[in-house]
Amino acid sequence: MSESIVAVCPTSEVSENSAKRFEVGAHAFAVYNLGGAYFVTDDECTHGAASLADGVLDGDVIECTMHFGAFDIRTGEVVSPPCSIPLRTYKVIVKDDQVCVDLEKKAGE
Ligand code: FES
């Protein structure tokens, strides 16, 4: 595997239609399981120091519990203010029951 690909968590750690935070080195990721499909973003909200994995996942939208801003987890686009900066997404690769990300690529790349 390319050096930019890191394993984040086992697929079994994130139940369907939920989000969970994982730290790999100094980096905190939020991993989402949408009906068996996995998506990964940075865990920290772009509006402040809040964990998005602690937020409310409604379909493919994660709502931050701090000020109720929201993002599309597939694209990182802002869905609700006060957030204005898009969320970093990562290309996900599921391999050997592990959720892996390519740190150099965004979702859809
Ligand atoms: Fe997330 Fe403000 S810190 S909406």
CSV table of C-alpha atoms and ligand atoms in Angstrom, one decimal:
chain,number,residue,atom,x,y,z
A,1,MET,CA,0.0,0.0,0.0
A,2,SER,CA,1.0,3.6,-0.6
A,3,GLU,CA,2.7,5.3,2.3
A,4,SER,CA,-0.1,7.9,2.4
A,5,ILE,CA,-2.6,5.1,3.3
A,6,VAL,CA,-3.2,4.5,7.0
A,7,ALA,CA,-5.5,2.1,8.9
A,8,VAL,CA,-8.0,4.0,11.1
A,9,CYS,CA,-10.1,1.3,12.7
A,10,PRO,CA,-11.7,-2.1,12.2
A,11,THR,CA,-15.0,-1.9,10.3
A,12,SER,CA,-16.8,-3.7,13.2
A,13,GLU,CA,-16.0,-0.7,15.5
A,14,VAL,CA,-18.5,1.6,13.9
A,15,SER,CA,-22.1,0.4,13.9
A,16,GLU,CA,-24.5,1.2,11.1
A,17,ASN,CA,-25.7,4.8,10.9
A,18,SER,CA,-23.3,6.1,13.5
A,19,ALA,CA,-20.1,8.0,13.9
A,20,LYS,CA,-17.0,7.3,16.0
A,21,ARG,CA,-13.8,9.2,16.7
A,22,PHE,CA,-10.4,7.5,16.2
A,23,GLU,CA,-6.9,8.9,16.8
A,24,VAL,CA,-4.1,7.8,14.6
A,25,GLY,CA,-0.9,9.4,15.8
A,26,ALA,CA,-1.7,13.1,16.3
A,27,HIS,CA,-4.6,13.0,13.9
A,28,ALA,CA,-8.3,12.6,15.0
A,29,PHE,CA,-10.7,11.2,12.4
A,30,ALA,CA,-14.4,10.8,12.5
A,31,VAL,CA,-15.5,7.5,10.9
A,32,TYR,CA,-19.1,7.2,9.7
A,33,ASN,CA,-21.0,4.0,8.7
A,34,LEU,CA,-23.9,4.8,6.4
A,35,GLY,CA,-25.7,1.6,5.8
A,36,GLY,CA,-22.5,-0.3,5.5
A,37,ALA,CA,-20.6,2.3,3.5
A,38,TYR,CA,-17.8,4.1,5.3
A,39,PHE,CA,-16.9,7.8,5.2
A,40,VAL,CA,-14.1,9.5,7.0
A,41,THR,CA,-13.5,13.2,7.8
A,42,ASP,CA,-11.5,15.2,10.3
A,43,ASP,CA,-13.1,14.9,13.7
A,44,GLU,CA,-12.8,18.5,14.7
A,45,CYS,CA,-15.5,20.9,13.6
A,46,THR,CA,-14.1,23.7,11.4
A,47,HIS,CA,-16.0,26.2,13.5
A,48,GLY,CA,-14.5,25.3,16.9
A,49,ALA,CA,-13.0,22.7,19.1
A,50,ALA,CA,-15.8,20.2,19.0
A,51,SER,CA,-15.7,16.5,18.1
A,52,LEU,CA,-18.1,15.8,15.2
A,53,ALA,CA,-18.2,12.1,16.1
A,54,ASP,CA,-20.0,13.3,19.2
A,55,GLY,CA,-22.5,15.1,17.0
A,56,VAL,CA,-25.8,13.9,15.6
A,57,LEU,CA,-25.7,11.9,12.3
A,58,ASP,CA,-28.9,12.3,10.2
A,59,GLY,CA,-28.5,10.5,7.0
A,60,ASP,CA,-25.3,11.9,5.4
A,61,VAL,CA,-25.3,15.0,7.5
A,62,ILE,CA,-23.4,15.4,10.7
A,63,GLU,CA,-24.6,18.1,13.1
A,64,CYS,CA,-22.1,19.6,15.6
A,65,THR,CA,-23.5,19.7,19.1
A,66,MET,CA,-21.6,22.9,20.0
A,67,HIS,CA,-23.5,25.4,17.8
A,68,PHE,CA,-25.5,23.1,15.5
A,69,GLY,CA,-23.6,23.8,12.4
A,70,ALA,CA,-23.6,20.8,10.0
A,71,PHE,CA,-21.7,19.2,7.2
A,72,ASP,CA,-22.3,16.7,4.4
A,73,ILE,CA,-20.0,13.8,5.3
A,74,ARG,CA,-19.7,12.7,1.7
A,75,THR,CA,-18.3,16.0,0.4
A,76,GLY,CA,-17.4,18.0,3.5
A,77,GLU,CA,-19.6,20.9,2.3
A,78,VAL,CA,-21.2,23.1,4.9
A,79,VAL,CA,-24.9,22.4,5.2
A,80,SER,CA,-25.8,24.7,8.1
A,81,PRO,CA,-24.2,27.8,9.6
A,82,PRO,CA,-22.4,29.0,11.7
A,83,CYS,CA,-19.9,26.7,10.0
A,84,SER,CA,-18.4,28.3,6.9
A,85,ILE,CA,-15.3,26.4,6.2
A,86,PRO,CA,-15.7,23.0,4.5
A,87,LEU,CA,-14.7,19.8,6.4
A,88,ARG,CA,-11.7,17.8,5.2
A,89,THR,CA,-12.8,14.4,3.8
A,90,TYR,CA,-10.6,11.5,3.0
A,91,LYS,CA,-10.7,8.8,0.4
A,92,VAL,CA,-11.7,5.6,2.1
A,93,ILE,CA,-10.3,2.1,1.3
A,94,VAL,CA,-11.8,-0.9,3.1
A,95,LYS,CA,-9.2,-3.7,3.2
A,96,ASP,CA,-9.1,-6.8,5.4
A,97,ASP,CA,-12.0,-5.5,7.5
A,98,GLN,CA,-10.1,-2.3,8.2
A,99,VAL,CA,-11.3,1.2,7.4
A,100,CYS,CA,-8.2,2.9,5.8
A,101,VAL,CA,-7.8,6.4,4.4
A,102,ASP,CA,-5.5,7.9,1.9
A,103,LEU,CA,-4.2,11.1,3.6
A,104,GLU,CA,-3.4,12.6,0.2
A,105,LYS,CA,-6.8,12.2,-1.3
A,106,LYS,CA,-10.3,13.5,-0.6
A,107,ALA,CA,-13.5,11.5,-0.8
A,108,GLY,CA,-14.4,10.9,-4.4
A,109,GLU,CA,-10.8,11.3,-5.7
B,1,FES,FE1,-19.1,23.1,15.6
B,1,FES,FE2,-19.5,25.7,16.3
B,1,FES,S1,-17.9,24.3,17.0
B,1,FES,S2,-20.7,24.5,15.0
